[in-house]
Structure formats: structure tokens, C-alpha cells
Coordinates of C-alpha atoms and ligand atoms in Angstrom, one line a residue:
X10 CA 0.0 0.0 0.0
X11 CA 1.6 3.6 -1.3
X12 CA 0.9 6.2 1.8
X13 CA 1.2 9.7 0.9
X14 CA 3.0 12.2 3.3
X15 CA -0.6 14.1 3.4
X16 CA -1.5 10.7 5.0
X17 CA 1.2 10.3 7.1
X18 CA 0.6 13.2 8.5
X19 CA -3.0 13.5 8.9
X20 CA -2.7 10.2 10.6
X21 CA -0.4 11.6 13.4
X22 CA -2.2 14.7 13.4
X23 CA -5.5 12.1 14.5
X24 CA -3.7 10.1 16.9
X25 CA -2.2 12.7 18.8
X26 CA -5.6 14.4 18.7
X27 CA -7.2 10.7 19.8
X28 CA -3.7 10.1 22.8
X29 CA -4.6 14.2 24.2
X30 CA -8.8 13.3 24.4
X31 CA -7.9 9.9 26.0
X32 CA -5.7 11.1 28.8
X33 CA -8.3 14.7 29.3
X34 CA -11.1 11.4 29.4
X35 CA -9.1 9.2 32.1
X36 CA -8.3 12.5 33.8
X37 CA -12.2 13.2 33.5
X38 CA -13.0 9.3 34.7
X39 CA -10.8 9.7 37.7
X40 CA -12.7 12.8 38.9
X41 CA -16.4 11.7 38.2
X42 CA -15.1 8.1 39.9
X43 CA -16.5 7.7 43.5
X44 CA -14.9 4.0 44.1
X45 CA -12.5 4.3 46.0
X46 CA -8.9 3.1 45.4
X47 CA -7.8 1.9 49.2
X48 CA -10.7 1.9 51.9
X49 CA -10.0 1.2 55.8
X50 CA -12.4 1.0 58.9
X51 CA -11.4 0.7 62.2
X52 CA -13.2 -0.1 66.0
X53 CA -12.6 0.4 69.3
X54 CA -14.9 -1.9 70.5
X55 CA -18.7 -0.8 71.2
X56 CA -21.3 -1.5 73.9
X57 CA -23.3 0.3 76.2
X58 CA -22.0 3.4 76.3
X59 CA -23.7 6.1 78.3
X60 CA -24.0 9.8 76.1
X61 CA -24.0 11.3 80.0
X62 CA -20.7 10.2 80.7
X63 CA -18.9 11.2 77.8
X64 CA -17.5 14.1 78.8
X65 CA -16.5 16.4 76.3
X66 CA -12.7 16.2 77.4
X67 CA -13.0 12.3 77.3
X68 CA -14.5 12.5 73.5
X69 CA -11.5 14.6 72.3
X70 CA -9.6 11.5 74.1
X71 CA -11.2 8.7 72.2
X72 CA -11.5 10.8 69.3
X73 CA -8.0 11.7 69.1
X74 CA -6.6 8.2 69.6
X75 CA -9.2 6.7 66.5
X76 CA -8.1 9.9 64.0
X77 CA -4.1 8.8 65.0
X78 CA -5.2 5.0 64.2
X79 CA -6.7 6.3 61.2
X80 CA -4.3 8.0 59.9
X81 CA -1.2 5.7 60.5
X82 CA -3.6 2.9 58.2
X83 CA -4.4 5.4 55.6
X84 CA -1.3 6.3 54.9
X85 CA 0.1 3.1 54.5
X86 CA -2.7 2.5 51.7
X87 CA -2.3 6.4 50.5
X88 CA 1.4 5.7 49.7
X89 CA 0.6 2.3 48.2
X90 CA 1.5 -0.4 51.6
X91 CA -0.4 -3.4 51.4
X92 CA -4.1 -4.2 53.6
X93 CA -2.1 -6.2 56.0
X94 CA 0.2 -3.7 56.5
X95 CA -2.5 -1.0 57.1
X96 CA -4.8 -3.0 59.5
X97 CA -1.3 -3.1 61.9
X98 CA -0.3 0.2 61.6
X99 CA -4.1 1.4 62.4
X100 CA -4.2 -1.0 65.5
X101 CA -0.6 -0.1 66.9
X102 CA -2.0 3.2 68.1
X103 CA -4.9 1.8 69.9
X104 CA -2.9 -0.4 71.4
X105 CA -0.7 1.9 72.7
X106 CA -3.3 3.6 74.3
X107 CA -5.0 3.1 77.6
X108 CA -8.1 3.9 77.0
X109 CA -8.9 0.4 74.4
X110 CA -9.0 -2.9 76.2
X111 CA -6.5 -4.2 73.9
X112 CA -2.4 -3.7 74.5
X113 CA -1.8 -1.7 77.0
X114 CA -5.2 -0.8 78.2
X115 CA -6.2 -4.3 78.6
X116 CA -8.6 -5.6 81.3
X117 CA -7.5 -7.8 84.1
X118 CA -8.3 -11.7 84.7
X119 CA -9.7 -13.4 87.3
X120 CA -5.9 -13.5 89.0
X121 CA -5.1 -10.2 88.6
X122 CA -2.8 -10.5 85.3
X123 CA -3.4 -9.5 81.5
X124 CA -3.9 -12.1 79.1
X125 CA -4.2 -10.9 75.3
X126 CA -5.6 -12.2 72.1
X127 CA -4.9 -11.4 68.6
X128 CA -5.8 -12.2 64.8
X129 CA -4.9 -11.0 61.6
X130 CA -6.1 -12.3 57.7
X131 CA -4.5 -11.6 54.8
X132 CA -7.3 -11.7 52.2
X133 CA -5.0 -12.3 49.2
X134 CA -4.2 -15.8 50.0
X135 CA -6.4 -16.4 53.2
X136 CA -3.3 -16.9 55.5
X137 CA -3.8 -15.9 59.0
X138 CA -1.9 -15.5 61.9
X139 CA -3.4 -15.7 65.8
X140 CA -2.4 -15.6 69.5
X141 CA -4.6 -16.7 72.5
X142 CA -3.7 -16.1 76.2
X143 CA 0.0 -14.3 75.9
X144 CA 1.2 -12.1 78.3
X145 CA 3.8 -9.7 78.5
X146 CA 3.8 -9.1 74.6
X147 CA 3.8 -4.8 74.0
X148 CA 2.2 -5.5 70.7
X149 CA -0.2 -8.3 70.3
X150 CA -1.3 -8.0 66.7
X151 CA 2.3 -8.0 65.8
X152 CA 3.0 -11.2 66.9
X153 CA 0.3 -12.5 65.8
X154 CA 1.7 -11.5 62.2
X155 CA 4.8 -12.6 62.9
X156 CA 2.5 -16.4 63.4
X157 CA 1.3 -15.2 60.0
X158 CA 4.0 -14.7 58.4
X159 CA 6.1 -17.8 59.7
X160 CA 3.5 -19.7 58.0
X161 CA 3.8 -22.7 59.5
X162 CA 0.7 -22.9 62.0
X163 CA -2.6 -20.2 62.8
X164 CA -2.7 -19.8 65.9
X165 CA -0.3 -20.4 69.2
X166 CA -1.5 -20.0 72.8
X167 CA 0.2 -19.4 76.2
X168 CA 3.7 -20.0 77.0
X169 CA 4.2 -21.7 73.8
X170 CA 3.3 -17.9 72.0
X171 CA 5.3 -16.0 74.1
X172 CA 8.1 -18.6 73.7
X173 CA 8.2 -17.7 70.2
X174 CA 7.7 -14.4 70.5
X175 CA 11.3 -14.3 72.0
X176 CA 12.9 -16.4 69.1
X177 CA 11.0 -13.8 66.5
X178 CA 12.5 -10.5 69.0
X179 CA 9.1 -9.4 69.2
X180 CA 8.9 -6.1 72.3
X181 CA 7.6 -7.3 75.5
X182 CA 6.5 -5.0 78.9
X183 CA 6.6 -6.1 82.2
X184 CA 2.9 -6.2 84.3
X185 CA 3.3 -2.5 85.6
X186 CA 3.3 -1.4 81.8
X187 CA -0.6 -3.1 81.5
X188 CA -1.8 -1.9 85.2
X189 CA -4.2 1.0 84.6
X190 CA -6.3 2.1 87.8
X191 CA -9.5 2.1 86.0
X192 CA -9.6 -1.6 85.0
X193 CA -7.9 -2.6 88.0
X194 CA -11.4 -1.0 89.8
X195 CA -13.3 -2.9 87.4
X196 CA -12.2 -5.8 88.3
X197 CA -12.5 -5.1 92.4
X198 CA -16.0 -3.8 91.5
X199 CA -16.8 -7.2 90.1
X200 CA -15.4 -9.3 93.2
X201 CA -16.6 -7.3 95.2
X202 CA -20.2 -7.4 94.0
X203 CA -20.4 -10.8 92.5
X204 CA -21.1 -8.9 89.6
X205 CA -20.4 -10.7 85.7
X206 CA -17.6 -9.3 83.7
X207 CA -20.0 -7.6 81.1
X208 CA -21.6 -5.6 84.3
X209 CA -18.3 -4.2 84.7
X210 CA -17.3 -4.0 81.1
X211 CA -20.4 -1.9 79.6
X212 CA -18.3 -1.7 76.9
X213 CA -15.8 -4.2 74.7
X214 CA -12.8 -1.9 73.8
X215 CA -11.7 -4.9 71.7
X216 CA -10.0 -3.2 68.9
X217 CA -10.0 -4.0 65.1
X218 CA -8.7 -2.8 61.4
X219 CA -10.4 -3.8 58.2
X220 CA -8.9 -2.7 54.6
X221 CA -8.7 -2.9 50.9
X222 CA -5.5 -1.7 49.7
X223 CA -4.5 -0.2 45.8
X224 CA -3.8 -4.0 44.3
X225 CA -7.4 -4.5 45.6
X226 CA -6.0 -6.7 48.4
X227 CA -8.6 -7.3 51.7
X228 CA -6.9 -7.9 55.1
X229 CA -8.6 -7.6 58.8
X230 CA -7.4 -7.8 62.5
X231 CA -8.6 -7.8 65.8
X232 CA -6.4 -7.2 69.2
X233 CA -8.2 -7.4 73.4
X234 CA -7.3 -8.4 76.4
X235 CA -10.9 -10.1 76.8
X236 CA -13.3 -9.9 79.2
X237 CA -12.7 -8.3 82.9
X238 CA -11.9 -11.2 85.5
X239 CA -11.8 -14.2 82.9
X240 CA -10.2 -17.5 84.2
X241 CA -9.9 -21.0 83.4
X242 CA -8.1 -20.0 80.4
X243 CA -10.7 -18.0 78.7
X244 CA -10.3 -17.3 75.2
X245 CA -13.0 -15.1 72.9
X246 CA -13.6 -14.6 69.6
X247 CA -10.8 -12.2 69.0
X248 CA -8.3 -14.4 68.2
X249 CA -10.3 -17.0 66.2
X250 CA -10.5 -17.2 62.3
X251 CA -14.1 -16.8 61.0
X252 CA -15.8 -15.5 64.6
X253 CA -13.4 -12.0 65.2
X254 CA -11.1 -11.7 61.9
X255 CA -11.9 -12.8 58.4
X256 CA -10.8 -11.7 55.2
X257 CA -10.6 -13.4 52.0
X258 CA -10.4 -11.3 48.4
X259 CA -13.5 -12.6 47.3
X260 CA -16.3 -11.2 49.5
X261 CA -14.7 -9.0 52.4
X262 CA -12.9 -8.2 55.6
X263 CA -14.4 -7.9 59.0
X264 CA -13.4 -7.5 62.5
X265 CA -15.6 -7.7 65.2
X266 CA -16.1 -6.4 69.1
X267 CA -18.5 -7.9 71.5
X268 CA -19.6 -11.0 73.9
X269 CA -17.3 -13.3 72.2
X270 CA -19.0 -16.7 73.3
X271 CA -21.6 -15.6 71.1
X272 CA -19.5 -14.5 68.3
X273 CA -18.3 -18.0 68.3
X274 CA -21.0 -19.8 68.2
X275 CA -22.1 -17.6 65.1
X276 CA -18.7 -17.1 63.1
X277 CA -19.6 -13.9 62.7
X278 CA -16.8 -12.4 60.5
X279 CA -16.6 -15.7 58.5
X280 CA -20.7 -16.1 58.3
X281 CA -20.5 -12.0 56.5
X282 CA -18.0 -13.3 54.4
X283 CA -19.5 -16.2 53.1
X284 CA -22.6 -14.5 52.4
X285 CA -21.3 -12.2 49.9
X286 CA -19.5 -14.4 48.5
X287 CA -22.2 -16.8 47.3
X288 CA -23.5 -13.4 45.7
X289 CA -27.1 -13.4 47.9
X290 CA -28.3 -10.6 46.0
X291 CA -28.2 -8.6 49.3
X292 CA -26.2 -5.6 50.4
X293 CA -23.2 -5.9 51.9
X294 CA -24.9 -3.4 55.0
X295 CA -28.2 -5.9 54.7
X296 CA -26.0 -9.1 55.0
X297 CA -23.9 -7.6 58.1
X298 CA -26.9 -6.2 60.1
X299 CA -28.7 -9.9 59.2
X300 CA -25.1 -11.4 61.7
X301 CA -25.5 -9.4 64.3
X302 CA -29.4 -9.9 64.6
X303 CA -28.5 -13.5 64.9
X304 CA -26.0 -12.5 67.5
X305 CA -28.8 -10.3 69.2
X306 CA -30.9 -13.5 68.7
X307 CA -29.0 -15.4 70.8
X308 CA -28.4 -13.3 73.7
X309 CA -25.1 -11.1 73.1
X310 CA -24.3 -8.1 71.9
X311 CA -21.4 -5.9 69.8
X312 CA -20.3 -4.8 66.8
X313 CA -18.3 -5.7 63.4
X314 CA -16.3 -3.5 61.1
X315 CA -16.3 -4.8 57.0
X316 CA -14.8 -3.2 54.4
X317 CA -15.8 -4.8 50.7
X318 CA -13.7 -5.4 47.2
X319 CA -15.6 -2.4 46.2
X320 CA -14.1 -0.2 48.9
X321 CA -17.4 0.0 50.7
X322 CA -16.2 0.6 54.6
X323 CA -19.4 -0.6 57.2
X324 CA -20.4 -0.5 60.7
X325 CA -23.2 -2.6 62.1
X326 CA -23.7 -3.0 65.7
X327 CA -26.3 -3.8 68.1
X328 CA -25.1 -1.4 71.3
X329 CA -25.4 1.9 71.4
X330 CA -22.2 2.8 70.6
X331 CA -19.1 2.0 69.0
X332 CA -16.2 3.7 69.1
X333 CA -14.9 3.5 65.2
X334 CA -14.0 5.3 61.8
X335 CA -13.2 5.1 58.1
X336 CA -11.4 6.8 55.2
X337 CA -11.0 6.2 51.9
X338 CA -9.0 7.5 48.7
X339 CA -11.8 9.9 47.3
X340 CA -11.4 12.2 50.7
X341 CA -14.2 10.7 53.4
X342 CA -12.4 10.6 56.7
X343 CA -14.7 10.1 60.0
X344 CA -14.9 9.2 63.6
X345 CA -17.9 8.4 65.7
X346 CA -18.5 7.3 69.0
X347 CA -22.3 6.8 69.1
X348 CA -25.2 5.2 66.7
X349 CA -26.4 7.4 63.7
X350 CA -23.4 9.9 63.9
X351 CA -22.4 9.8 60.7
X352 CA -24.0 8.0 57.5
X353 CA -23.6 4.4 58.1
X354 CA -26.8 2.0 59.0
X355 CA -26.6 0.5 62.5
X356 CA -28.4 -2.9 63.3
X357 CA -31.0 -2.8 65.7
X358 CA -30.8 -1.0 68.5
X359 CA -30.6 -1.9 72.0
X360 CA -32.7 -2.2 74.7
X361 CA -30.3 -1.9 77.9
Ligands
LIG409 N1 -14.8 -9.9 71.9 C1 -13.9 -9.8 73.0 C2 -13.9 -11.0 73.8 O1 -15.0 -11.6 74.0 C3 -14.3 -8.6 73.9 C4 -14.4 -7.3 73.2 O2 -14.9 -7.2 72.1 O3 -14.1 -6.3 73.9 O4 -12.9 -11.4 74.3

């Protein structure tokens, strides 16, 4: 085929034309496109919390601890980390802090010590990492991704943990770094009285990290100390694959807060993630708040976290409060301490 130069030239003349309206189009596309590109939610753990007692001193407390979380996860995703690494770096902080019952603010056993659970899913291959009854450990949810990333078992409890939480140099803190005054009363208060742990813990400060990072990558994690004045051993849902943590690429990642025995016996995060995943024709919200009515069902209460393949972050919960928040890549950034403060649907609400 003989080309002229006209044609030559026209036809560079078009494609540049076509190269400059395809990159003003994508540019356009990126604008006018709402899904986001990374998506994380975090908790604090819910439960009944009281408005009356929130002072407003105490709120900028709470709220200032979930907006540092917040930010350390988002700006793993932001600068392209991975989900797994986001979900840490958000729970580090809240860990750190007194004021959650997970890390360092962790409630007391029976015997007066601190015994701390922790989970973590990578969503991209479905391997997890948990610990159950460790103490000592600064930073649960990092050993439990250390267990994660050694690979060769889920979860390790007790001595045995802490044991190889030495040979993998994770930080430890002696007892005095866990005593805080407030859950050391709670505990006396529930001697004393005869009372059951969840009438001294009116709230679970469990605390959790869901998120979908750029490669479209899910991951969740969960870090608590329990429930005030457990014994015998006591282990919850936190630290167990499919009722606190779940996250698997396909459907979404949860983390959950609440009466654990009854998270258990419904597999909460694994029961959510199964549901979207055989593609119900219900909404992720519609499918989360469906769990935690069967949670209400059977007598307990709490609260998960999800964050979807689309970027969707969700609350549900059944308490009147959860202490939580989400961001995304297209700008939403939010905290909230108590049902219907910002636009997420809650579950049904509570009657104590
Ligand atoms: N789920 C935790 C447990 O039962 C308690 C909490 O959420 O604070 O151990």
C-alpha cells in the first residue's frame, strides 16, 4: 500500500488528537469516579456506652486516639503499603493507648494478670496469623503476624506464644506497663459485688482494622485483652479465624467487638464473608446487620467492622455505641463514638 506524506501526517495529526482526548477522558474518569482506590475502617470496641458520661474532654480522648489509628492505616494504603500492613499500623496506636482494652489498656483476669488475644487475615491468600492467652507481649497484633508470616501454624497460645515471640524478637513490657487504675477497679467492683464481667465492662474496647488496599488486596485484624476477671483460660472470639477476623479477596474483611461466646458460636466475620461471597443478591450493610441480629438472637451483643472489594467501609452493631471510623481515597475521613453519627446504617438497636 503507497501512503502519501498528506497521509502520514494526517494520521499523526489524528492520533495525537485521539492520545490528548484519551488522557483529558481518564483524567475526567478519575474525577467523576467515587470507588475508591484503598478503603479502611477501624473499632474500638462498642457497647453500652452512656452519652452522659462522655464528657466532652474524654471524647477529644477517644477521638483523638481513633483519628491517629486512622491516619497511620491510611497512609500506609495512601502511599501504596499493602491491607495487612494497614490494619497493623491502624491498630498499633490503639494499642498503645490506655483507654482500648487491647495492648496496654487491657482488662484484668480473674488473677489479677493481663492475658491478650490477637488475629490477623490476609485476604490475598487467606493466610492468618493468631495468639490466644499471651502475656507480657507490648504489641499483640504484631506477633500475631509474625505467626502469620512464619506460616507454619494459625494460631499459638500461652507460653508456647510467648516462647516464640522471644525467638522472632518481638517487644515485650513487664505487668506494671498493663496496670491501669480504671480496669484494675473494674475488676475489684466485680469481686466485690459478685457482679459478671459484662456488668463491669459496659463496653468491649476490643480493637480492630479492616482494609482494601491499591492491588485490591482485603486484610482484617482484631487485638483485646478479653473480658474483665476471665479465668480457666478464657479465650473469645478475637483471636479466632471466622468468629473475630476474616478476610478473603472474594467477599470482604471484617473485624468484630462484643460478647465473644456468642460471636463464636455464630462465626460472625466468617458467616458475613461467606454470604457475599455466594452473591445473595443482598447488600453488603443488609448481610452484616442480618449477623448481628442472629448475635442479638442469641443473647449477646457488639459490633463488626467490613470493608468490601468495592471499597465499601461498614459499621453494624447492636449497642449503642461504637467507638470507630473510616477513610477512603476519594477524601471521606470520620470518627464516631455513638449510633447514627455519621451516615452508616446501624443494626438494631438496644434495649439496655
Ligand atoms: N470480643 C472480646 C472477647 O470476647 C471482647 C471485646 O470485644 O471487647 O474477648
Amino acid at each position: 500500500m503507497i501512503v502519501s506524506q498528506k497521509q502520514v501526517i494526517a494520521a499523526l495529526f489524528l492520533s495525537v488528537l485521539a492520545l490528548g482526548s484519551g488522557h483529558q477522558l481518564h483524567a475526567e474518569n478519575a474525577m467523576e469516579d467515587e470507588t475508591p482506590r484503598w478503603s479502611l475502617a477501624i473499632h474500638g470496641g462498642a457497647g453500652t456506652l452512656d452519652p452522659d458520661k462522655m464528657t466532652p474532654e474524654l471524647r477529644v480522648e477517644y477521638e483523638a486516639v481513633l483519628t491517629e489509628a486512622l491516619e497511620a492505616g491510611s497512609a500506609v494504603l495512601a502511599s501504596g503499603g499493602s491491607a495487612v500492613e494497614a490494619v497493623q499500623a491502624a491498630i498499633l496506636p490503639m494499642e498503645d493507648s490506655p483507654l482500648f482494652n487491647a495492648g496496654r489498656g487491657a482488662v484484668y483476669t480473674w488473677d489479677g494478670t493481663h492475658e491478650l488475644d490477637a488475629s490477623i487475615m490476609d485476604g490475598r491468600d487467606r493466610s492468618a496469623g493468631a495468639i490466644a492467652g499471651v502475656s507480657g507481649i507490648k504489641n499483640p497484633i504484631l506477633l500475631a503476624e509474625a505467626v502469620r508470616q512464619d506460616g507454619r501454624h494459625v494460631m499459638l497460645a500461652g507460653e508456647g506464644a510467648e516462647q516464640f515471640a522471644s525467638g522472632k524478637g518481638i517487644e515485650t513490657a513487664p505487668p506494671e506497663y498493663f496496670a491501669t487504675e480504671r480496669r484494675q477497679k473494674a475488676l475489684e467492683r466485680m469481686k466485690a459485688k459478685e457482679l459478671s464481667s459484662l456488668d463491669v465492662d459496659h463496653k468491649f474496647g476490643t480493637v480492630g482494622a479492616v482494609a482494601l488496599d491499591m492491588d485490591g488486596n482485603l486484610a482484617a485484624g482484631t487485638s483485646t485483652g478479653g473480658m474483665t476477671g476471665k479465668r480457666w483460660g478464657r479465650i473469645g472470639d478475637s483471636p479466632i479465624i471466622g468468629a473475630g477476623t476474616y478476610a478473603d479477596n472474594r467477599s470482604c474483611a471484617v473485624s468484630a467487638t462484643g460478647w465473644g461466646e456468642f460471636f463464636i458460636r455464630v462465626g460472625v466475620a466468617q458467616e458475613i464473608c461467606t454470604r457475599l461471597r455466594l452473591d445473595l443478591g443482598e447488600s453488603p450493610q443488609v448481610v452484616a446487620d442480618a449477623v448481628m441480629a442472629e448475635v442479638k438472637q442469641l443473647g449477646g451483643d457488639g459490633g463488626v467492622i467490613l470493608v468490601t472489594p468495592e471499597g465499601d467501609a461498614l459499621f453494624s452493631f447492636n449497642t449503642t455505641g461504637m467507638y470507630r471510623g473510616r477513610a477512603d481515597s476519594t477524601g471521606l475521613s470520620e470518627v464516631a463514638i455513638f449510633g447514627g453519627e455519621e451516615n452508616a446504617g446501624t443494626a438494631d438497636t438496644p434495649d439496655h
